[in-house]
Amino acid sequence: MDVLTVLLADHNVVLRLLRSLERAPREVEQARADLVTSLVITESGHEAVEEQYFWPLVRKMVPDGDVLADHAIEQEKTGKYLLRRLEDGPVGSPEFEEALATFVPAAREHINFEQTRVWPLLRQFCSTEQLEVVGEKMAAARKLAPTRPHPKTPAHPVVQKAGGMAVAALDRVRDLVTARRNRQPSGPWIRDRG
Ligand SMILES: [Fe+2]
Ligand SMILES: [Fe+2]
């Protein structure tokens, strides 16, 4: 599976969750909490593997890749602080609603930046084989990635691969204890597609 296929699958999940969160009435607190949990888990794993594999590839292969990567990693860092505020809840509190209202457009802008500004350049400057090789590594790492935001962990790929993955293991222990990943969002406002 190539790099962009792995990343696109996550982007589509995130976009569906954002739309569902916009559609869910405020009264359905548990459903909104479950949507946020799914969003936090998906985003945390996704940005972690981007920092480990995707941005280093962009920096290496794309002219001015550093400028693009630095900009995107700043967006991701801001996003992680907002995700932490969402995770802290409680749903419906002014802090939660303010963080959500900030996060939704920022997440869309970030995805749009990656897909329209960065992906075409990566396709242009990487071979099909290179995208496949890195994509396979990324898909494997994605299965073990963190499930919670860690905004204070540096985005550097070496730190992410070592410290980040140790933190990811702890995330998974905490998830097991709390059964956090067993909660699947449900409700008529859930968007299955598009
Ligand atoms: Fe990203
Ligand atoms: Fe992304």
mmCIF file with all atom_site columns, N, CA, C and O and ligand atoms in Angstrom, residues 7 10-11 43 46-47 50 54-55 76 110-111 114 119, ligand 2:
data_model
loop_
_atom_site.group_PDB
_atom_site.id
_atom_site.type_symbol
_atom_site.label_atom_id
_atom_site.label_alt_id
_atom_site.label_comp_id
_atom_site.label_asym_id
_atom_site.label_entity_id
_atom_site.label_seq_id
_atom_site.pdbx_PDB_ins_code
_atom_site.Cartn_x
_atom_site.Cartn_y
_atom_site.Cartn_z
_atom_site.occupancy
_atom_site.B_iso_or_equiv
_atom_site.pdbx_formal_charge
_atom_site.auth_seq_id
_atom_site.auth_comp_id
_atom_site.auth_asym_id
_atom_site.auth_atom_id
_atom_site.pdbx_PDB_model_num
ATOM   1  N  N  . LEU A 1 7   ? -2.553  7.276  4.224  1.00 0.00 ? 7   LEU A N  1
ATOM   2  C  CA . LEU A 1 7   ? -2.958  8.549  4.831  1.00 0.00 ? 7   LEU A CA 1
ATOM   3  C  C  . LEU A 1 7   ? -4.387  8.932  4.436  1.00 0.00 ? 7   LEU A C  1
ATOM   4  O  O  . LEU A 1 7   ? -5.145  9.470  5.258  1.00 0.00 ? 7   LEU A O  1
ATOM   5  N  N  . ASP A 1 10  ? -7.161  7.445  6.630  1.00 0.00 ? 10  ASP A N  1
ATOM   6  C  CA . ASP A 1 10  ? -7.361  8.182  7.891  1.00 0.00 ? 10  ASP A CA 1
ATOM   7  C  C  . ASP A 1 10  ? -8.064  9.514  7.647  1.00 0.00 ? 10  ASP A C  1
ATOM   8  O  O  . ASP A 1 10  ? -8.955  9.903  8.413  1.00 0.00 ? 10  ASP A O  1
ATOM   9  N  N  . HIS A 1 11  ? -7.641  10.237 6.614  1.00 0.00 ? 11  HIS A N  1
ATOM   10 C  CA . HIS A 1 11  ? -8.265  11.546 6.355  1.00 0.00 ? 11  HIS A CA 1
ATOM   11 C  C  . HIS A 1 11  ? -9.769  11.378 6.153  1.00 0.00 ? 11  HIS A C  1
ATOM   12 O  O  . HIS A 1 11  ? -10.571 12.182 6.657  1.00 0.00 ? 11  HIS A O  1
ATOM   13 N  N  . GLU A 1 43  ? -6.828  10.645 14.962 1.00 0.00 ? 43  GLU A N  1
ATOM   14 C  CA . GLU A 1 43  ? -5.886  11.752 14.725 1.00 0.00 ? 43  GLU A CA 1
ATOM   15 C  C  . GLU A 1 43  ? -4.529  11.490 15.376 1.00 0.00 ? 43  GLU A C  1
ATOM   16 O  O  . GLU A 1 43  ? -3.485  11.769 14.782 1.00 0.00 ? 43  GLU A O  1
ATOM   17 N  N  . HIS A 1 46  ? -2.593  8.900  13.417 1.00 0.00 ? 46  HIS A N  1
ATOM   18 C  CA . HIS A 1 46  ? -2.295  9.407  12.081 1.00 0.00 ? 46  HIS A CA 1
ATOM   19 C  C  . HIS A 1 46  ? -1.130  10.405 12.101 1.00 0.00 ? 46  HIS A C  1
ATOM   20 O  O  . HIS A 1 46  ? -0.170  10.275 11.343 1.00 0.00 ? 46  HIS A O  1
ATOM   21 N  N  . GLU A 1 47  ? -1.224  11.397 12.976 1.00 0.00 ? 47  GLU A N  1
ATOM   22 C  CA . GLU A 1 47  ? -0.169  12.422 12.989 1.00 0.00 ? 47  GLU A CA 1
ATOM   23 C  C  . GLU A 1 47  ? 1.162   11.817 13.454 1.00 0.00 ? 47  GLU A C  1
ATOM   24 O  O  . GLU A 1 47  ? 2.228   12.219 12.994 1.00 0.00 ? 47  GLU A O  1
ATOM   25 N  N  . GLU A 1 50  ? 2.730   10.186 10.485 1.00 0.00 ? 50  GLU A N  1
ATOM   26 C  CA . GLU A 1 50  ? 3.200   11.232 9.561  1.00 0.00 ? 50  GLU A CA 1
ATOM   27 C  C  . GLU A 1 50  ? 4.543   11.777 10.047 1.00 0.00 ? 50  GLU A C  1
ATOM   28 O  O  . GLU A 1 50  ? 5.458   11.990 9.248  1.00 0.00 ? 50  GLU A O  1
ATOM   29 N  N  . PHE A 1 54  ? 6.214   10.280 7.048  1.00 0.00 ? 54  PHE A N  1
ATOM   30 C  CA . PHE A 1 54  ? 5.775   11.106 5.928  1.00 0.00 ? 54  PHE A CA 1
ATOM   31 C  C  . PHE A 1 54  ? 6.590   12.397 5.817  1.00 0.00 ? 54  PHE A C  1
ATOM   32 O  O  . PHE A 1 54  ? 7.144   12.704 4.754  1.00 0.00 ? 54  PHE A O  1
ATOM   33 N  N  . TRP A 1 55  ? 6.689   13.144 6.909  1.00 0.00 ? 55  TRP A N  1
ATOM   34 C  CA . TRP A 1 55  ? 7.411   14.425 6.826  1.00 0.00 ? 55  TRP A CA 1
ATOM   35 C  C  . TRP A 1 55  ? 8.896   14.233 6.549  1.00 0.00 ? 55  TRP A C  1
ATOM   36 O  O  . TRP A 1 55  ? 9.469   15.017 5.769  1.00 0.00 ? 55  TRP A O  1
ATOM   37 N  N  . GLU A 1 76  ? -0.138  20.621 13.275 1.00 0.00 ? 76  GLU A N  1
ATOM   38 C  CA . GLU A 1 76  ? -0.393  19.373 14.007 1.00 0.00 ? 76  GLU A CA 1
ATOM   39 C  C  . GLU A 1 76  ? -0.224  19.580 15.507 1.00 0.00 ? 76  GLU A C  1
ATOM   40 O  O  . GLU A 1 76  ? -0.972  19.029 16.318 1.00 0.00 ? 76  GLU A O  1
ATOM   41 N  N  . HIS A 1 110 ? -5.938  21.708 7.679  1.00 0.00 ? 110 HIS A N  1
ATOM   42 C  CA . HIS A 1 110 ? -4.702  20.918 7.702  1.00 0.00 ? 110 HIS A CA 1
ATOM   43 C  C  . HIS A 1 110 ? -4.752  19.790 6.659  1.00 0.00 ? 110 HIS A C  1
ATOM   44 O  O  . HIS A 1 110 ? -3.795  19.590 5.903  1.00 0.00 ? 110 HIS A O  1
ATOM   45 N  N  . ILE A 1 111 ? -5.861  19.084 6.622  1.00 0.00 ? 111 ILE A N  1
ATOM   46 C  CA . ILE A 1 111 ? -6.007  17.990 5.646  1.00 0.00 ? 111 ILE A CA 1
ATOM   47 C  C  . ILE A 1 111 ? -5.930  18.552 4.226  1.00 0.00 ? 111 ILE A C  1
ATOM   48 O  O  . ILE A 1 111 ? -5.269  17.993 3.345  1.00 0.00 ? 111 ILE A O  1
ATOM   49 N  N  . GLU A 1 114 ? -2.348  19.342 3.301  1.00 0.00 ? 114 GLU A N  1
ATOM   50 C  CA . GLU A 1 114 ? -1.568  18.148 2.947  1.00 0.00 ? 114 GLU A CA 1
ATOM   51 C  C  . GLU A 1 114 ? -1.965  17.619 1.572  1.00 0.00 ? 114 GLU A C  1
ATOM   52 O  O  . GLU A 1 114 ? -1.099  17.305 0.741  1.00 0.00 ? 114 GLU A O  1
ATOM   53 N  N  . TRP A 1 119 ? 0.819   16.558 -1.239 1.00 0.00 ? 119 TRP A N  1
ATOM   54 C  CA . TRP A 1 119 ? 0.726   15.267 -1.934 1.00 0.00 ? 119 TRP A CA 1
ATOM   55 C  C  . TRP A 1 119 ? 1.104   15.346 -3.411 1.00 0.00 ? 119 TRP A C  1
ATOM   56 O  O  . TRP A 1 119 ? 1.834   14.462 -3.899 1.00 0.00 ? 119 TRP A O  1
HETATM 57 FE FE . FE  B 2 .   ? -2.653  13.841 7.387  1.00 0.00 ? 2   FE  B FE 1
#
